[in-house]
Structure formats: C-alpha cells, structure tokens
PDB file of N, CA and C in Angstrom:
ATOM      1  N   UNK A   1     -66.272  10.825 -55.019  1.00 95.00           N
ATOM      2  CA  UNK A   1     -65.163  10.893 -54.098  1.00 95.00           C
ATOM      3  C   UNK A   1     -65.095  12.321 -53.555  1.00 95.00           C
ATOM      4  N   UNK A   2     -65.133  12.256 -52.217  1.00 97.00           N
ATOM      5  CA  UNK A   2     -64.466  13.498 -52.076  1.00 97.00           C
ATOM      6  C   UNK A   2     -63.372  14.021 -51.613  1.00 97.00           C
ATOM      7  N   UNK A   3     -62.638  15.393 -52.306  1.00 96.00           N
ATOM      8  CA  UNK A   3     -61.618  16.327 -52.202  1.00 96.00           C
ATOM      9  C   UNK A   3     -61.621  17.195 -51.425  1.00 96.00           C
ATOM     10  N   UNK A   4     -59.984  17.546 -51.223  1.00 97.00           N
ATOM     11  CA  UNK A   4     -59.749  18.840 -50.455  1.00 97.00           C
ATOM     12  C   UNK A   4     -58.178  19.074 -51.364  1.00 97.00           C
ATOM     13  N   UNK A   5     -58.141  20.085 -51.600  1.00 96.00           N
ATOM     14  CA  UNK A   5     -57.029  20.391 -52.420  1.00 96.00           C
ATOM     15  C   UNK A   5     -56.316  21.648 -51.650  1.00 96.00           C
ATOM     16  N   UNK A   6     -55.328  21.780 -52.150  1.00 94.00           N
ATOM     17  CA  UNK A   6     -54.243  23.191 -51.254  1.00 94.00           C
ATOM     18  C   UNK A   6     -53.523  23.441 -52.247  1.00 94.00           C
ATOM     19  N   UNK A   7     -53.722  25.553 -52.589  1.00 91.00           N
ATOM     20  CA  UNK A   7     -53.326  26.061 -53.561  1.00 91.00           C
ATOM     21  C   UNK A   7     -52.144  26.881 -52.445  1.00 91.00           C
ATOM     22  N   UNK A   8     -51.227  26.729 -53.354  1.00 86.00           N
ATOM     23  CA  UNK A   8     -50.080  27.698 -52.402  1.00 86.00           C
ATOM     24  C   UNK A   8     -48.904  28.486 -53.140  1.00 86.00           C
ATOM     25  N   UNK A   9     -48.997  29.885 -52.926  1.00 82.00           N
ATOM     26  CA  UNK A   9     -48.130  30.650 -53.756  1.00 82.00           C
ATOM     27  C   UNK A   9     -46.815  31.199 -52.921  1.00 82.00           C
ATOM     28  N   UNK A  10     -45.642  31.339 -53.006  1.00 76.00           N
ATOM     29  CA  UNK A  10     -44.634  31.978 -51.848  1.00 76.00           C
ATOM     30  C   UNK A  10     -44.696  33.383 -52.392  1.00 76.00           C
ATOM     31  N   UNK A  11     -44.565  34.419 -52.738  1.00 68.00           N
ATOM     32  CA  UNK A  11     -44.958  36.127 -52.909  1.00 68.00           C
ATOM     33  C   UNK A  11     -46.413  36.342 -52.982  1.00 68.00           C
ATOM     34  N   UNK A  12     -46.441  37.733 -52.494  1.00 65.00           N
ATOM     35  CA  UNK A  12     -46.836  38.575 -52.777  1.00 65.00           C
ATOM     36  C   UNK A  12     -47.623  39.349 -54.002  1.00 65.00           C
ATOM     37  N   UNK A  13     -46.508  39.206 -55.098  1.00 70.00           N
ATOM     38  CA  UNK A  13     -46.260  39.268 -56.534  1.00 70.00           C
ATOM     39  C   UNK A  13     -47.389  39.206 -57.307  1.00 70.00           C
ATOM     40  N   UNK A  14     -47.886  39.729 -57.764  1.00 69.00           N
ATOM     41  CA  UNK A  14     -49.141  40.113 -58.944  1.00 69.00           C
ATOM     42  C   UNK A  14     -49.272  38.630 -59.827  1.00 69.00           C
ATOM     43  N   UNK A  15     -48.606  38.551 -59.971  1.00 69.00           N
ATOM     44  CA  UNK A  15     -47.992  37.558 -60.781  1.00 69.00           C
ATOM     45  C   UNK A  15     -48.169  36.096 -59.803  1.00 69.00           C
ATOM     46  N   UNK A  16     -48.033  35.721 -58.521  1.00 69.00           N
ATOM     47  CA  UNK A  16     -47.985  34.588 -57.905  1.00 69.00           C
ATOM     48  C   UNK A  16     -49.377  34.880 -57.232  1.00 69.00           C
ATOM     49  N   UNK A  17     -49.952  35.806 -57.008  1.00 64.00           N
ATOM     50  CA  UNK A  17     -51.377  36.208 -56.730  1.00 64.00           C
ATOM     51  C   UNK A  17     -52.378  35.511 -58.273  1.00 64.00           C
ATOM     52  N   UNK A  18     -51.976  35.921 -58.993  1.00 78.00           N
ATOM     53  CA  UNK A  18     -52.650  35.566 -60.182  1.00 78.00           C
ATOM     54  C   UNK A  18     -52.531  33.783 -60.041  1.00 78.00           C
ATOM     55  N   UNK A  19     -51.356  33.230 -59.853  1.00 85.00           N
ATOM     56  CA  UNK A  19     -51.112  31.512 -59.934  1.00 85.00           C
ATOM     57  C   UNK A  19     -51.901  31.283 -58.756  1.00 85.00           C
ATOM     58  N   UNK A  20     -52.208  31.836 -58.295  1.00 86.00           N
ATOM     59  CA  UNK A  20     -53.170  31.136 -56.894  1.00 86.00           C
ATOM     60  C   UNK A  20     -54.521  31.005 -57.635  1.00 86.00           C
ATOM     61  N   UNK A  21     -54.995  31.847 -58.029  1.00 87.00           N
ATOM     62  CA  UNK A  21     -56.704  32.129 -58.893  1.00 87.00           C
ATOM     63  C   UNK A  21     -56.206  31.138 -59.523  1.00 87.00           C
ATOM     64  N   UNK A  22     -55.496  30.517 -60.807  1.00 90.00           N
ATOM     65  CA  UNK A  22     -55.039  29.692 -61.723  1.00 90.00           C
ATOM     66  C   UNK A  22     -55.542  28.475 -60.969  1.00 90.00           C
ATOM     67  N   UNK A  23     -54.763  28.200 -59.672  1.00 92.00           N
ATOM     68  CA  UNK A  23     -54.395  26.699 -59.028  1.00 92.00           C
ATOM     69  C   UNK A  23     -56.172  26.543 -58.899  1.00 92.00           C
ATOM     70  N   UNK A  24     -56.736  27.478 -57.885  1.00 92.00           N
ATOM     71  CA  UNK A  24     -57.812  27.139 -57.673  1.00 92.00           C
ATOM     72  C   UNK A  24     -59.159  27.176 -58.265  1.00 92.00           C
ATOM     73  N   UNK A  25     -58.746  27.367 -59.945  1.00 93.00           N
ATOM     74  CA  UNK A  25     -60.024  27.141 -61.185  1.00 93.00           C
ATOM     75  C   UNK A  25     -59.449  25.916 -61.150  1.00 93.00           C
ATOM     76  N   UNK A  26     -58.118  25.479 -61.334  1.00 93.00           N
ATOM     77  CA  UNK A  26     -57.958  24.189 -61.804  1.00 93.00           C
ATOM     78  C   UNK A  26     -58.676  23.084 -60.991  1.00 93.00           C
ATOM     79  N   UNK A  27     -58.093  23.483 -59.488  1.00 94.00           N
ATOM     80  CA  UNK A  27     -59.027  22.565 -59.080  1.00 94.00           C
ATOM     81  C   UNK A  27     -60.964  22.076 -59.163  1.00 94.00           C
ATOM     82  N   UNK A  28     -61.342  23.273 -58.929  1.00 95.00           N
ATOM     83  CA  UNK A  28     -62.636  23.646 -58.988  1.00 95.00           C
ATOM     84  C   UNK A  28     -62.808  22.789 -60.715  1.00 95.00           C
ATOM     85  N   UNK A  29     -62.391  22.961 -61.537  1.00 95.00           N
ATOM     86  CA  UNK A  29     -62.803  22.619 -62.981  1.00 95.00           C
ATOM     87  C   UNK A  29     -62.881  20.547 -62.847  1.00 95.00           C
ATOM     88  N   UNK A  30     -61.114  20.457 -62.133  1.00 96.00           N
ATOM     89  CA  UNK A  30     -61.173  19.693 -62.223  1.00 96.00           C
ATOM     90  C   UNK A  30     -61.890  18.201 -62.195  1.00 96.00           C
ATOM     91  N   UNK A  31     -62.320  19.019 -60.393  1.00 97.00           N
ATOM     92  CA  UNK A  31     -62.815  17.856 -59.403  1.00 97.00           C
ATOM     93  C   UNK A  31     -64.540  17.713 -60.114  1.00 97.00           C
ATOM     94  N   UNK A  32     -64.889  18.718 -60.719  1.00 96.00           N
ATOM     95  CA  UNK A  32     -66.136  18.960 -61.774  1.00 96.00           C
ATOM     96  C   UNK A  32     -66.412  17.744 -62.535  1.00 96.00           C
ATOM     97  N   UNK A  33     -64.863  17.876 -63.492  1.00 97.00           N
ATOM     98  CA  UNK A  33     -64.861  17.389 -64.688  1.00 97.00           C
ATOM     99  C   UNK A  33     -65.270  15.729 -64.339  1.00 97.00           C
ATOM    100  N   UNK A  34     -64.699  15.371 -63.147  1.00 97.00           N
ATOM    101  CA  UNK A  34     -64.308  14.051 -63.112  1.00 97.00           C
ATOM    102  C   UNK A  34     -65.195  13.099 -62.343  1.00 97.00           C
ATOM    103  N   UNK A  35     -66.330  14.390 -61.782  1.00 97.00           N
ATOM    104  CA  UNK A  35     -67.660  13.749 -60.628  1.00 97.00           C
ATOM    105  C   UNK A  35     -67.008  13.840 -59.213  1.00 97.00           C
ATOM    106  N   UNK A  36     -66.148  14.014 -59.309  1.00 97.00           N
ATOM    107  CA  UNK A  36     -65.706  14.482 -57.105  1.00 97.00           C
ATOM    108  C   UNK A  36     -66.211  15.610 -56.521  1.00 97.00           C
ATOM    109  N   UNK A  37     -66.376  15.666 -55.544  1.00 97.00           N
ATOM    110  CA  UNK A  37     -66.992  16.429 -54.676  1.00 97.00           C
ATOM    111  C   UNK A  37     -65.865  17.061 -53.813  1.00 97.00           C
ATOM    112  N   UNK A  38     -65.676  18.486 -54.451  1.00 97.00           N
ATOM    113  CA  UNK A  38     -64.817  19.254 -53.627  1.00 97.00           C
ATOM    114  C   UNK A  38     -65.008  19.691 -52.594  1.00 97.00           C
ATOM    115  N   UNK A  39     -64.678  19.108 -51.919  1.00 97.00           N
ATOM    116  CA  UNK A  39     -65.301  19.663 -50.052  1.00 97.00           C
ATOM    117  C   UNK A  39     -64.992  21.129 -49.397  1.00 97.00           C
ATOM    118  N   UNK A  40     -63.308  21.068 -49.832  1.00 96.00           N
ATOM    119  CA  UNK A  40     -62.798  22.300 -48.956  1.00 96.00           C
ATOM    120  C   UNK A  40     -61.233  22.776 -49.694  1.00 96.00           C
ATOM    121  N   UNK A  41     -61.456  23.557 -50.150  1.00 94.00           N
ATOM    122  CA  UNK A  41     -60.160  24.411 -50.720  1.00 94.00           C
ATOM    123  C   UNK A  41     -59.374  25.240 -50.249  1.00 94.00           C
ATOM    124  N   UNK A  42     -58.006  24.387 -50.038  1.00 94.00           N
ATOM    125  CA  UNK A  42     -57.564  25.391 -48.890  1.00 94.00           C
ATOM    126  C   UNK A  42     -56.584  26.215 -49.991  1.00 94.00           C
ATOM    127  N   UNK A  43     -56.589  27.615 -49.024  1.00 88.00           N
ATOM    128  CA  UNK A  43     -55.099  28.731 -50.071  1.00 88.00           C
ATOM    129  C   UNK A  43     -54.364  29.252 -49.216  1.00 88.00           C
ATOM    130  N   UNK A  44     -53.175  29.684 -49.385  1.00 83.00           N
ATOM    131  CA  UNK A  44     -52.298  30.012 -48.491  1.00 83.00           C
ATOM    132  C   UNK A  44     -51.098  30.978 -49.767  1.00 83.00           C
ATOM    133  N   UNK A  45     -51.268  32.370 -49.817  1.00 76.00           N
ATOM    134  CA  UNK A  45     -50.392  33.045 -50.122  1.00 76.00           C
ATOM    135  C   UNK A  45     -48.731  32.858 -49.621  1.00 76.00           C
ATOM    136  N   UNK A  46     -49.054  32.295 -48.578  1.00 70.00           N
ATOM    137  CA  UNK A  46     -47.478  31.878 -48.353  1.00 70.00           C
ATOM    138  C   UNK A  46     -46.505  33.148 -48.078  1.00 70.00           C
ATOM    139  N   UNK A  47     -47.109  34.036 -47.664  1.00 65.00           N
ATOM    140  CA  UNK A  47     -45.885  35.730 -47.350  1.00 65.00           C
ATOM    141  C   UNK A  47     -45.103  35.094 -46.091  1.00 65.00           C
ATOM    142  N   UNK A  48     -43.994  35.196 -46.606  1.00 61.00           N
ATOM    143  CA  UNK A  48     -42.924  34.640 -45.123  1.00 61.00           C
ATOM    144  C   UNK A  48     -42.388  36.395 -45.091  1.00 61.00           C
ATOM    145  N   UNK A  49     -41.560  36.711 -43.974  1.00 54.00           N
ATOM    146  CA  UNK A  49     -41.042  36.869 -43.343  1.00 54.00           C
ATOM    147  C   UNK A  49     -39.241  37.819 -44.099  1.00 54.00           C
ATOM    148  N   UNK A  50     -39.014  36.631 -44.987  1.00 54.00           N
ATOM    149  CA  UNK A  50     -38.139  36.365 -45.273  1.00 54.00           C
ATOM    150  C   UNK A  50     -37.244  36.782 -46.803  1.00 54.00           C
TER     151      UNK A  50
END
C-alpha cells in the first residue's frame, strides 16, 4: 500500500522541533514495519504569526 503521512508541530520550541523528528521516525519505522510504501512525507513546523 502506499502512504503519505503529515508530521505537524505549532512552535518553534526545541522541544516541538524535537516532536517533529519523533512523528517522522514513527512514520518512516512504521510504514517499514508493516510492508507500505511511504511515498511522501509531508512536515510543517507550523510557526504562525500568532
């Protein structure tokens, strides 16, 4: 099967920078583990404005 997954953090933050790397081993491990074919990984730090 194939995937596209979307990792998305709202800061900046060392800390929500780090959960982005997190989201996107998980995926990467995941889609591994299970025989899918990860096509395209999208990320988006998410810095608003606001």
């Amino acid at each position: 099967m194939n995937v596209a997954a979307y990792c998305r953090v709202s800061t900046d933050k060392e800390d929500q920078l780090n959960s982005l790397e997190a989201q996107k081993k998980f995926f990467t491990e995941f889609t591994e583990k299970n025989g899918h074919n990860l096509v395209r990984l999208y990320a988006d730090e998410g810095i608003t404005e606001t």
